[in-house]
PDB file of C-alpha atoms in Angstrom:
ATOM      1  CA  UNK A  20     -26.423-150.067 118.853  1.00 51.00           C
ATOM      2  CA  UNK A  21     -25.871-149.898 123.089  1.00 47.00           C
ATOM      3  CA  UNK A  22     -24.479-146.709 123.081  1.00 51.00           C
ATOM      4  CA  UNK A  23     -27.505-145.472 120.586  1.00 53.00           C
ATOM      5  CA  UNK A  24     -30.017-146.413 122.789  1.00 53.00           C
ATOM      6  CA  UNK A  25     -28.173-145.803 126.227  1.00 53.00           C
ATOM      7  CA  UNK A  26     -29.469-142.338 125.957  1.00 54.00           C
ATOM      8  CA  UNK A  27     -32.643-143.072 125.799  1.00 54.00           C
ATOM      9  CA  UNK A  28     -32.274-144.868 128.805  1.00 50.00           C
ATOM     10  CA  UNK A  29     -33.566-143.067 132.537  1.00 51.00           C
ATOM     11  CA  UNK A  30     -31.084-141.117 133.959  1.00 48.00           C
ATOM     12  CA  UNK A  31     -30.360-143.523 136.572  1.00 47.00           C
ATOM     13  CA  UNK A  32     -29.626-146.461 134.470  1.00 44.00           C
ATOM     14  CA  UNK A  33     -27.556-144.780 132.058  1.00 52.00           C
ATOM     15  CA  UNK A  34     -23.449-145.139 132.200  1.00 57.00           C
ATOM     16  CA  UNK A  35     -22.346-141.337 132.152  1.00 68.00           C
ATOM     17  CA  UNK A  36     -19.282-142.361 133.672  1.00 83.00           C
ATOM     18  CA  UNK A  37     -16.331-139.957 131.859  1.00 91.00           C
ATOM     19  CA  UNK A  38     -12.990-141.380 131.147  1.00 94.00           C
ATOM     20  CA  UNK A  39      -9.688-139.708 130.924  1.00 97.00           C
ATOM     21  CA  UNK A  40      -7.133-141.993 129.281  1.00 97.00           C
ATOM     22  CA  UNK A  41      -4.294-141.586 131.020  1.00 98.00           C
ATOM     23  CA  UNK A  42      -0.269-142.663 129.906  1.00 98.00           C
ATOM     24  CA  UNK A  43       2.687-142.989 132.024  1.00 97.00           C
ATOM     25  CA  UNK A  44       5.670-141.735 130.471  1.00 97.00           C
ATOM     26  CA  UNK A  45       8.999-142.281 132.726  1.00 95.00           C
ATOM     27  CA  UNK A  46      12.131-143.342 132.515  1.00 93.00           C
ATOM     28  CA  UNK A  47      15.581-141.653 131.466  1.00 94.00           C
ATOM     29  CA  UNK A  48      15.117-141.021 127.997  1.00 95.00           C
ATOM     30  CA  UNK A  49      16.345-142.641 124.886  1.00 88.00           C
ATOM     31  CA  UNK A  50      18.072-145.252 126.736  1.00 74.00           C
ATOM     32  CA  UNK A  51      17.269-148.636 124.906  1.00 67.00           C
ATOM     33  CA  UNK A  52      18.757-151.791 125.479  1.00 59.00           C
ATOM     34  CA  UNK A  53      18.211-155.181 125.003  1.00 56.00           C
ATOM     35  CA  UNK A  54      16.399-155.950 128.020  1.00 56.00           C
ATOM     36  CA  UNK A  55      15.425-152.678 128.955  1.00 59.00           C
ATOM     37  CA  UNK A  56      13.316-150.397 127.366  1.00 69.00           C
ATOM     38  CA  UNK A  57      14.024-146.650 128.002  1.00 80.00           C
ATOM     39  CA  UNK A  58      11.553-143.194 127.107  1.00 94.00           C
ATOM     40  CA  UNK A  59      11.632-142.508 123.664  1.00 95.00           C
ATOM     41  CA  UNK A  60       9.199-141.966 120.584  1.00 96.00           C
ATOM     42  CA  UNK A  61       8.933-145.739 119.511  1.00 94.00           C
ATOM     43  CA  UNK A  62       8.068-146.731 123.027  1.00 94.00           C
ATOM     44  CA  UNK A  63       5.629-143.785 123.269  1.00 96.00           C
ATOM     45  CA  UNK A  64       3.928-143.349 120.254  1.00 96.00           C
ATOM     46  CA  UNK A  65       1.668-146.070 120.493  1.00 96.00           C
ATOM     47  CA  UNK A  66       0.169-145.312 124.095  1.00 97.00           C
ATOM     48  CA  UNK A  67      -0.318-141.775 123.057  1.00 98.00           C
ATOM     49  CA  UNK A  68      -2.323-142.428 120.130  1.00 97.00           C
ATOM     50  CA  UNK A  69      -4.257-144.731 121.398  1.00 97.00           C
ATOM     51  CA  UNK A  70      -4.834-142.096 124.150  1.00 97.00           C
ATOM     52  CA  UNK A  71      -5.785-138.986 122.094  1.00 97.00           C
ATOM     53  CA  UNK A  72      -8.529-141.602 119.926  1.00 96.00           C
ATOM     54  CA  UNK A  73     -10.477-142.455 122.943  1.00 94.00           C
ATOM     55  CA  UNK A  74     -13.486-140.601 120.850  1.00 90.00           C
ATOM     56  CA  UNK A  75     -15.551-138.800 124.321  1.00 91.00           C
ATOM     57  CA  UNK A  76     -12.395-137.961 126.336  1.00 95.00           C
ATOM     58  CA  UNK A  77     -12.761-134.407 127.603  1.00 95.00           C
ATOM     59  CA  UNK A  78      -8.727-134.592 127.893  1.00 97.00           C
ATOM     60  CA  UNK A  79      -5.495-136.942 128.069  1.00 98.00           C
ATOM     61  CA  UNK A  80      -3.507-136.704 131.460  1.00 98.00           C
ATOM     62  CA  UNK A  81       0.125-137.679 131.236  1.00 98.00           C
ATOM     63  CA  UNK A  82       2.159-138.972 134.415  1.00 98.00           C
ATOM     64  CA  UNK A  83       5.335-137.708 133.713  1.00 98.00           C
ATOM     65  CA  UNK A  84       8.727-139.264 136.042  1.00 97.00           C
ATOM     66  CA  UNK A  85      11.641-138.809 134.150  1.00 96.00           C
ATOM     67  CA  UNK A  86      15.127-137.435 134.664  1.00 95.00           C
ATOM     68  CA  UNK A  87      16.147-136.332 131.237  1.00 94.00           C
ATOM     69  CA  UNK A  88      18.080-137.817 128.498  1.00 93.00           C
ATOM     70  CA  UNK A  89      18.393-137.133 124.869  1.00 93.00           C
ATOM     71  CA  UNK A  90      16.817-134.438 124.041  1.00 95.00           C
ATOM     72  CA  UNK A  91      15.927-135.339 120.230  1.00 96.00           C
ATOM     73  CA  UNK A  92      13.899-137.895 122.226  1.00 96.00           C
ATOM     74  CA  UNK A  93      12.758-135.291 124.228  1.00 97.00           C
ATOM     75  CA  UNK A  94      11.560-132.615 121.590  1.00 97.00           C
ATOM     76  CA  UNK A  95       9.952-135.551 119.676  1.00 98.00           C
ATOM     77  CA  UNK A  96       7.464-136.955 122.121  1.00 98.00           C
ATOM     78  CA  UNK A  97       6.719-133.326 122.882  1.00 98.00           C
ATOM     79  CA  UNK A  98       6.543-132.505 119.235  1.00 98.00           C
ATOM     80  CA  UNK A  99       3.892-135.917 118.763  1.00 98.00           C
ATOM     81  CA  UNK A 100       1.654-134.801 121.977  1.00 98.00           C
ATOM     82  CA  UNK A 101       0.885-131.538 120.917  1.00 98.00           C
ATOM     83  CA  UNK A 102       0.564-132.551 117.044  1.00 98.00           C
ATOM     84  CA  UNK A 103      -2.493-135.576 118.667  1.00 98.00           C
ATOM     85  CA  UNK A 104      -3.789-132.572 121.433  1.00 97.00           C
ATOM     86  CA  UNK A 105      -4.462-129.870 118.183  1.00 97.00           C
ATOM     87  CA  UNK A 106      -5.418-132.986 115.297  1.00 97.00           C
ATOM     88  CA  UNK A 107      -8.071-134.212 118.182  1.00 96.00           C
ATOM     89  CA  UNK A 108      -9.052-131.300 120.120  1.00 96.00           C
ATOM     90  CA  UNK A 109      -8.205-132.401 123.432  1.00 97.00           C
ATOM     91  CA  UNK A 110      -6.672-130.851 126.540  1.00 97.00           C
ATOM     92  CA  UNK A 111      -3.536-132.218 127.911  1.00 98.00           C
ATOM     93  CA  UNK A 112      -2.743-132.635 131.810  1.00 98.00           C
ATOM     94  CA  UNK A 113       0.345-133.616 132.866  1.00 98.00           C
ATOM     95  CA  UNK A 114       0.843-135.120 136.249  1.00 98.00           C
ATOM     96  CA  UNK A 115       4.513-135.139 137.525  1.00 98.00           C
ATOM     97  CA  UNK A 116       5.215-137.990 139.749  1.00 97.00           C
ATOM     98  CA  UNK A 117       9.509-137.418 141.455  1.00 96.00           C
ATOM     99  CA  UNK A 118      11.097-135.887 139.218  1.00 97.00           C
ATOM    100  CA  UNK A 119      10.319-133.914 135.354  1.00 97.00           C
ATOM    101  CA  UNK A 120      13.975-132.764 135.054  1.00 97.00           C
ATOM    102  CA  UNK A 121      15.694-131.880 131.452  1.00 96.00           C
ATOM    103  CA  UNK A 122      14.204-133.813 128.943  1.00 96.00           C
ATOM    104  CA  UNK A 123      12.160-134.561 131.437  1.00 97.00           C
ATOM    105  CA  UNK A 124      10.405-131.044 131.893  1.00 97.00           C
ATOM    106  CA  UNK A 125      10.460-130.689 127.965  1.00 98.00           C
ATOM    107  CA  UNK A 126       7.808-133.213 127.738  1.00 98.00           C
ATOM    108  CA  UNK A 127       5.703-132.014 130.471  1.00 98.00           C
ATOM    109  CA  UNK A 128       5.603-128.293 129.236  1.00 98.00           C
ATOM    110  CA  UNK A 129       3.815-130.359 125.970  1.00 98.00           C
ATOM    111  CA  UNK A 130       0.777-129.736 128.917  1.00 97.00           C
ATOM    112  CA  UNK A 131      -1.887-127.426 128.831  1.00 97.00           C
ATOM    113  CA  UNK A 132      -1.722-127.529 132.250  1.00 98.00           C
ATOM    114  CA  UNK A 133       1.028-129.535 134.454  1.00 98.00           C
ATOM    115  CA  UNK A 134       0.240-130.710 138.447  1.00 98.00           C
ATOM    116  CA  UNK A 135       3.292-131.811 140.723  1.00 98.00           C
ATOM    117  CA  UNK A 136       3.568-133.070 144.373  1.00 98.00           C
ATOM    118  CA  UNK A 137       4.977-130.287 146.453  1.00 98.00           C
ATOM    119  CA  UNK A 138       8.171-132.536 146.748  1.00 97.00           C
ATOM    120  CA  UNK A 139       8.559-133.282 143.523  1.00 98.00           C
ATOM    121  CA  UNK A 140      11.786-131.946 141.381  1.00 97.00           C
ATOM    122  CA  UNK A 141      11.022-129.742 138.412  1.00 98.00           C
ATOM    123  CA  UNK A 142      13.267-127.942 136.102  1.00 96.00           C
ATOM    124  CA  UNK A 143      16.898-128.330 135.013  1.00 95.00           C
ATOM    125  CA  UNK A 144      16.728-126.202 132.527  1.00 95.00           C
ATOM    126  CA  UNK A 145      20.201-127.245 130.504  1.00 90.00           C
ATOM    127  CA  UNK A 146      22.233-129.747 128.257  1.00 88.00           C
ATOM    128  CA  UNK A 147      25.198-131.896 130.277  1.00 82.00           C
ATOM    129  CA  UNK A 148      27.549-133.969 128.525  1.00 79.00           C
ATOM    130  CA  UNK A 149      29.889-136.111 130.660  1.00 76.00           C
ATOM    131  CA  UNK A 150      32.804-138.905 130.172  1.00 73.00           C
ATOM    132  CA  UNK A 151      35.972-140.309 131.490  1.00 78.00           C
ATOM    133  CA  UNK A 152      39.288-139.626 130.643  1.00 79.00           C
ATOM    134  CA  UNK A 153      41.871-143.132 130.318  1.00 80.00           C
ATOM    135  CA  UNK A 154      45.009-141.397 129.041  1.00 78.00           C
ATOM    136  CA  UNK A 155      47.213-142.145 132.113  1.00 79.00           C
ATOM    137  CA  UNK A 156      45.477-145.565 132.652  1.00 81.00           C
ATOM    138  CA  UNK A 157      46.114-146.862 128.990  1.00 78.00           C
ATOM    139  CA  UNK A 158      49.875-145.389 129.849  1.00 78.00           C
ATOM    140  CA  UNK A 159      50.001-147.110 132.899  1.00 83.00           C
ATOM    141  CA  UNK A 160      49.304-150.851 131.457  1.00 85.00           C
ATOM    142  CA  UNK A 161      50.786-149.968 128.144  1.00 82.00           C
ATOM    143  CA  UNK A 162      48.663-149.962 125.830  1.00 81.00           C
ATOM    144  CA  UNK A 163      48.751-148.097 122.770  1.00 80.00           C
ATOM    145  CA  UNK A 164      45.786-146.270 121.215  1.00 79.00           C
ATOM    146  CA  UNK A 165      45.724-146.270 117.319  1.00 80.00           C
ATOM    147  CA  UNK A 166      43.024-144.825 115.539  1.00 80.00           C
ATOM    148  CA  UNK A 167      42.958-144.186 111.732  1.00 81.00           C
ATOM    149  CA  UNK A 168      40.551-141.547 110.055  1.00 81.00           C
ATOM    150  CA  UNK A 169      39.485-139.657 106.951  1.00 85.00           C
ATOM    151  CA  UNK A 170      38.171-136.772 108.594  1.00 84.00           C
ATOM    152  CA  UNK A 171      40.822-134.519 111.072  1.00 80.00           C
ATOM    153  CA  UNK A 172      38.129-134.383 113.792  1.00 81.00           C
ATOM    154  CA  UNK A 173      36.271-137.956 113.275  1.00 83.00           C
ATOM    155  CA  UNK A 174      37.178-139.006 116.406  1.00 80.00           C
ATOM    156  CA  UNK A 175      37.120-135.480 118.771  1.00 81.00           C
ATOM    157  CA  UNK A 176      36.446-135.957 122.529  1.00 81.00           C
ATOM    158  CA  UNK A 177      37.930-139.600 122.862  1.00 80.00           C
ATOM    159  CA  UNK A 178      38.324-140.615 126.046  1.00 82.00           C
ATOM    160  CA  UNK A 179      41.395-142.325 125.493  1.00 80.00           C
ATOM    161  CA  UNK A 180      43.507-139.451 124.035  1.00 80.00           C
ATOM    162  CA  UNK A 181      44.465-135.809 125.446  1.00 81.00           C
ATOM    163  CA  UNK A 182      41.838-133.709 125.348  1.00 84.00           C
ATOM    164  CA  UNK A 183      42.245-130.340 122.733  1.00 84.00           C
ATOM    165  CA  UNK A 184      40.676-127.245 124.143  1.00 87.00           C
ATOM    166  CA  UNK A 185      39.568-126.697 120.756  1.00 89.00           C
ATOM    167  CA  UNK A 186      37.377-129.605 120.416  1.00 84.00           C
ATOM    168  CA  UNK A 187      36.023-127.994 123.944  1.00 88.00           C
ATOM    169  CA  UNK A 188      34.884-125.144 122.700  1.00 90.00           C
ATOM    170  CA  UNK A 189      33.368-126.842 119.823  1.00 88.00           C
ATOM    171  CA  UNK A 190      31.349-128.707 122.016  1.00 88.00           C
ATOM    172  CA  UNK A 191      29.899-126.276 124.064  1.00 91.00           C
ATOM    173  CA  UNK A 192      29.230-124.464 121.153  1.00 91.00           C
ATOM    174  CA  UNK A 193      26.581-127.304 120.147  1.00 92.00           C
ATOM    175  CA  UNK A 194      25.509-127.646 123.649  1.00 92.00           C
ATOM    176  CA  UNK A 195      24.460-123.672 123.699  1.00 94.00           C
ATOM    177  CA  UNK A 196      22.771-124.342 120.321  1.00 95.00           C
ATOM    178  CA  UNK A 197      20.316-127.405 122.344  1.00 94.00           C
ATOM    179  CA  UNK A 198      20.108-125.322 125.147  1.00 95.00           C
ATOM    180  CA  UNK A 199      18.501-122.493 123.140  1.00 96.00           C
ATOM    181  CA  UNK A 200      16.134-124.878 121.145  1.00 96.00           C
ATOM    182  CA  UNK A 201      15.256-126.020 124.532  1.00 96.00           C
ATOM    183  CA  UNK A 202      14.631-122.260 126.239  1.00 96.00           C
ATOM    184  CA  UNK A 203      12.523-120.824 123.228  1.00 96.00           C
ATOM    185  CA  UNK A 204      10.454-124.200 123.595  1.00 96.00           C
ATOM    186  CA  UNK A 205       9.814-123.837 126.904  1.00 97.00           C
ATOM    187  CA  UNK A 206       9.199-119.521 127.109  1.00 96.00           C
ATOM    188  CA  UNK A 207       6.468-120.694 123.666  1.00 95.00           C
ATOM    189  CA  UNK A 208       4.718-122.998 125.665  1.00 95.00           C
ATOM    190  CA  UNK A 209       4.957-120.895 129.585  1.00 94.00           C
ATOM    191  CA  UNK A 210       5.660-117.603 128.631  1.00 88.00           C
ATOM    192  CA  UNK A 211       3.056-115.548 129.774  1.00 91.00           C
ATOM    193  CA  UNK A 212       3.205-117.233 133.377  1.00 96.00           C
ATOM    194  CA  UNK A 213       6.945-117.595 133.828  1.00 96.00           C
ATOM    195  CA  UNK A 214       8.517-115.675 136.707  1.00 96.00           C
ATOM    196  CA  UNK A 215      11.345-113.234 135.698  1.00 94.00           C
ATOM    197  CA  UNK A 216      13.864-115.380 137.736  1.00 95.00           C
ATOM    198  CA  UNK A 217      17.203-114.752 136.577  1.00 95.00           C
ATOM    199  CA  UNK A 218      17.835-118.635 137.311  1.00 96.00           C
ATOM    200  CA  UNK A 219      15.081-120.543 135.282  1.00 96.00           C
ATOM    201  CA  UNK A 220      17.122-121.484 132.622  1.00 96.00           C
ATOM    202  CA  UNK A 221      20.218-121.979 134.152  1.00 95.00           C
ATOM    203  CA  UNK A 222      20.195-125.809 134.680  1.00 95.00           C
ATOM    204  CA  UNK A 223      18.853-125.438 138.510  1.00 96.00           C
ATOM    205  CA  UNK A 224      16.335-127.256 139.526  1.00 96.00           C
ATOM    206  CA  UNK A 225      13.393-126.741 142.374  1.00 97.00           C
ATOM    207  CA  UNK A 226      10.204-128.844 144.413  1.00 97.00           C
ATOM    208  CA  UNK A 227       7.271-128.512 143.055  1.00 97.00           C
ATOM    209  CA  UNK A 228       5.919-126.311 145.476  1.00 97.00           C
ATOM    210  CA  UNK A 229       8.652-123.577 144.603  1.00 98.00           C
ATOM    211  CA  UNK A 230       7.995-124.649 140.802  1.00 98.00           C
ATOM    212  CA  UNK A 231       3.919-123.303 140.963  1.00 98.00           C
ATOM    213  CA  UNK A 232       5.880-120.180 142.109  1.00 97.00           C
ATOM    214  CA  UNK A 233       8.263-119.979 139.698  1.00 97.00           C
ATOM    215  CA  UNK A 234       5.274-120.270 137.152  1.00 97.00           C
ATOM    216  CA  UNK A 235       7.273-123.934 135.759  1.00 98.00           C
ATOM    217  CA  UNK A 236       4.056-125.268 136.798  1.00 98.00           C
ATOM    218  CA  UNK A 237       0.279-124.690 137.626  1.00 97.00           C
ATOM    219  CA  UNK A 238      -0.676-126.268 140.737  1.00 98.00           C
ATOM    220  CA  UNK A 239      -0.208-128.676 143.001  1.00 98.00           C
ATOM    221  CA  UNK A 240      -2.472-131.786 142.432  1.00 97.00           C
ATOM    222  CA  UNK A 241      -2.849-135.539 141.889  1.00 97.00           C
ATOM    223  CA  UNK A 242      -4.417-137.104 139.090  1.00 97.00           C
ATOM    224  CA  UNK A 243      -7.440-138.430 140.879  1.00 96.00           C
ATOM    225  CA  UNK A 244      -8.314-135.403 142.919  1.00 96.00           C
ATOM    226  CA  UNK A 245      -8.141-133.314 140.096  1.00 97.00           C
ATOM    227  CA  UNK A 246      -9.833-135.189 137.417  1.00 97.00           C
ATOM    228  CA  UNK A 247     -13.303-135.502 139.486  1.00 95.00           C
ATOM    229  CA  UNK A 248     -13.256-131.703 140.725  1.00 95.00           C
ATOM    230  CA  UNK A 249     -12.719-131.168 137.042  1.00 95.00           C
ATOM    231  CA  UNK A 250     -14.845-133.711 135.444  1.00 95.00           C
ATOM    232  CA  UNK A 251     -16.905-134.599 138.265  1.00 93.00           C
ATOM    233  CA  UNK A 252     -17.283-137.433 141.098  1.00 92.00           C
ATOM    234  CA  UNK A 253     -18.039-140.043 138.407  1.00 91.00           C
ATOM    235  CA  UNK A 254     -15.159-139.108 136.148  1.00 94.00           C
ATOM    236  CA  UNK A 255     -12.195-141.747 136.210  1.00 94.00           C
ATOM    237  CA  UNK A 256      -9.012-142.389 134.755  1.00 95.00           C
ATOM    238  CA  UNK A 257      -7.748-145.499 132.323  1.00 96.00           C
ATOM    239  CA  UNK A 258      -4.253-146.009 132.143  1.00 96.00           C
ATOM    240  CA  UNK A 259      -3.550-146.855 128.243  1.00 95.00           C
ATOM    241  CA  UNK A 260      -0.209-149.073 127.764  1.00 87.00           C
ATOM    242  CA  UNK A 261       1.687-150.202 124.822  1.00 78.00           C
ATOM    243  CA  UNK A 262       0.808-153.770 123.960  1.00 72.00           C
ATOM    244  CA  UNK A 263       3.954-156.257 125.333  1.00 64.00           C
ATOM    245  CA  UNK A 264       6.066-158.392 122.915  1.00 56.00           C
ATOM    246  CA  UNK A 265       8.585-160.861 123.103  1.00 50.00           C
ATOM    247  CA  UNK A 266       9.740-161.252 126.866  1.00 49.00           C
ATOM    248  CA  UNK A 267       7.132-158.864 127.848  1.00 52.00           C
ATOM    249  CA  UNK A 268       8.764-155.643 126.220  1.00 53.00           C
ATOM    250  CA  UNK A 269       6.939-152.822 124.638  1.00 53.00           C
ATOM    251  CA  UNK A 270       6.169-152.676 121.145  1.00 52.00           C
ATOM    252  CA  UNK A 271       7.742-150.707 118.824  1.00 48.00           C
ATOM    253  CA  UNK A 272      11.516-151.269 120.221  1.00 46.00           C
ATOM    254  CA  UNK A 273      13.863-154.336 118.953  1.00 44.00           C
ATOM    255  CA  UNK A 274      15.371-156.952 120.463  1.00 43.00           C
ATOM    256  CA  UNK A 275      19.022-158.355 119.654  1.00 46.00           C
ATOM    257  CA  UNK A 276      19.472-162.079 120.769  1.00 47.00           C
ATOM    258  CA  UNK A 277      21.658-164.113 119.335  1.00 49.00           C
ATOM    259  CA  UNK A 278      25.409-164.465 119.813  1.00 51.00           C
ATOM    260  CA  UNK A 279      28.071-161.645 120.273  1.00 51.00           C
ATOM    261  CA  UNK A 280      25.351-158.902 119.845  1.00 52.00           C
ATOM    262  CA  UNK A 281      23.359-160.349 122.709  1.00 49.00           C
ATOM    263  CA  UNK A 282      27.225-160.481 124.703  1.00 51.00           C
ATOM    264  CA  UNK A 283      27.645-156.877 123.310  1.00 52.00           C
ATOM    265  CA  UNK A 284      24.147-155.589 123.989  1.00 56.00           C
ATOM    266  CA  UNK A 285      24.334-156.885 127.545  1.00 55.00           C
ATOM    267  CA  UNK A 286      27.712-154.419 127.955  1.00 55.00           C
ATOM    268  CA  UNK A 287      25.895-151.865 126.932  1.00 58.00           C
ATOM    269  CA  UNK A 288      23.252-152.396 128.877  1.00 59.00           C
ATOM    270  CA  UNK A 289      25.158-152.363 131.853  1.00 61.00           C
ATOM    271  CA  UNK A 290      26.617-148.937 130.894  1.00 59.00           C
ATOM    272  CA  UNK A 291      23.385-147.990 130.358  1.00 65.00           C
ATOM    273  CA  UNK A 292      22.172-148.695 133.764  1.00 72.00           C
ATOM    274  CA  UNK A 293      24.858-146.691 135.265  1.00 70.00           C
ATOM    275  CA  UNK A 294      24.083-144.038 133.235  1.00 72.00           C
ATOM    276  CA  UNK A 295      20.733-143.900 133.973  1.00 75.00           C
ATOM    277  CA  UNK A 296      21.178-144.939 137.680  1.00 76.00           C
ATOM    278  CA  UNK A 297      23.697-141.361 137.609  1.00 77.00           C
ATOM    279  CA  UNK A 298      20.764-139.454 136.012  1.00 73.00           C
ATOM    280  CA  UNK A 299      17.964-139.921 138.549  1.00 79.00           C
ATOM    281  CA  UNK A 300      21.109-139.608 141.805  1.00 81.00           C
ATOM    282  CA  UNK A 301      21.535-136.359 140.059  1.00 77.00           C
ATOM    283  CA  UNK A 302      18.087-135.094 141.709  1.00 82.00           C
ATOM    284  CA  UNK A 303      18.489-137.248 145.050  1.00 75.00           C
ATOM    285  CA  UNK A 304      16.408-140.461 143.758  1.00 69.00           C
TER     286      UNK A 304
END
């Protein structure tokens, strides 16, 4: 009933204030654990819904500071922004804050335009896959590694065994196949403004000043500056966040508490810390 008779209200006592709904995305991605909760879909999907409703949005702005990670993760959260940007008919701005690297830059290309800091790292255009090798360790204290299968190559790549140049060139042969997926989803979405750079998609990475060259981005711009030359002085934005759970984690991602799994899921969150500490070192963060 307000909002009916707000307009016929004098134009000076009437709330034409426009709001951008805006959602921070960051984080390595797809790197869950028990106390911490990584990018993904299930931590995401909630924000960005909740976003893309907000009925008299002009647009949804993204802030977007993540190093990569999986890149199923990846494809999906840009898959589930540009499904909400076409099913609501809203533009999509992405804002990146240090780094949209990998998986990283796959979600921000879900923009219809993307803004950067002139020192912020863009690109990485390229699937890693790293590990350690223990054979001369497990030698060394003697231990023996025995490990029964049904299935010749159920356990390829393990760390603890020689490595078979075979089972190399079977994985790179899957990492080409991502890296593709990931190329044609990026020249889709840039294409037409994409310099012919013979290094783009080579895994190399650049600031976001050389990035507006490179056409990986649009401009450089922050989030506040450019809403209110877009939408005007009045225009602000509302950062949307998942609702919090038990011990003040996001919904939409479990918790494991009790007994060994809460001893396990500690060890792997500890590897998972590493890992993700690794991932953001990678760009000098």
């Amino acid at each position: 009933m307000l909002s009916f008779l707000r307009k016929y209200l004098p134009k000076p006592f009437r709330d034409d204030k426009t709001v951008v709904p805006v959602v921070r995305l960051q984080g390595a991605i797809g790197m869950n654990g028990p106390i911490r909760t990584g990018l993904s879909l299930a931590s995401a999907a909630i924000p960005l819904e909740k976003a893309f409703s907000v009925k008299k949005a002009p647009a949804v702005a993204l802030i977007v500071n993540s190093p990569g990670g999986s890149p199923v993760q990846s494809r999906l959260i840009f898959k589930r922004i540009r499904d909400l940007a076409k099913e609501k008919e809203k533009d999509v701005l992405v804002f990146v804050e240090d780094v949209a690297a990998s998986g990283g830059y796959m979600i921000a290309v879900a923009g219809d335009e993307i803004f950067v800091d002139p020192s912020s790292i863009v690109g990485s255009i390229g699937v890693v896959a790293a590990g350690f090798g223990f054979t001369e360790m497990i030698k060394k204290i003697g231990v023996d590694r025995r490990v029964y299968t049904a299935g010749e190559k159920k356990v390829i790549l393990d760390p603890f065994q020689p490595e078979v140049p075979e089972d190399i060139d079977y994985l790179k042969t899957l990492q080409q196949e991502i890296h593709e997926t990931f190329i044609d989803l990026v020249k889709s979405s840039r294409g037409d403004v994409l310099a012919d750079d013979p290094d783009l998609f080579t895994g190399k990475f650049w600031t976001g000043r050389r990035a507006v060259e490179l056409g990986l981005v649009d401009a450089v711009g922050d989030l506040r500056s450019v809403i209110k030359k877009r939408y005007g002085d009045k225009a602000e934005p509302k950062l949307i966040s998942a609702p919090r759970g038990l011990f003040g984690r996001k919904a939409g991602v479990g918790v494991g508490l009790t007994g060994g799994r809460l001893v396990e899921g500690l060890g792997n969150e500890l590897i998972s810390s590493v890992e993700e500490r690794a991932l953001w070192a990678r760009y000098g963060l």
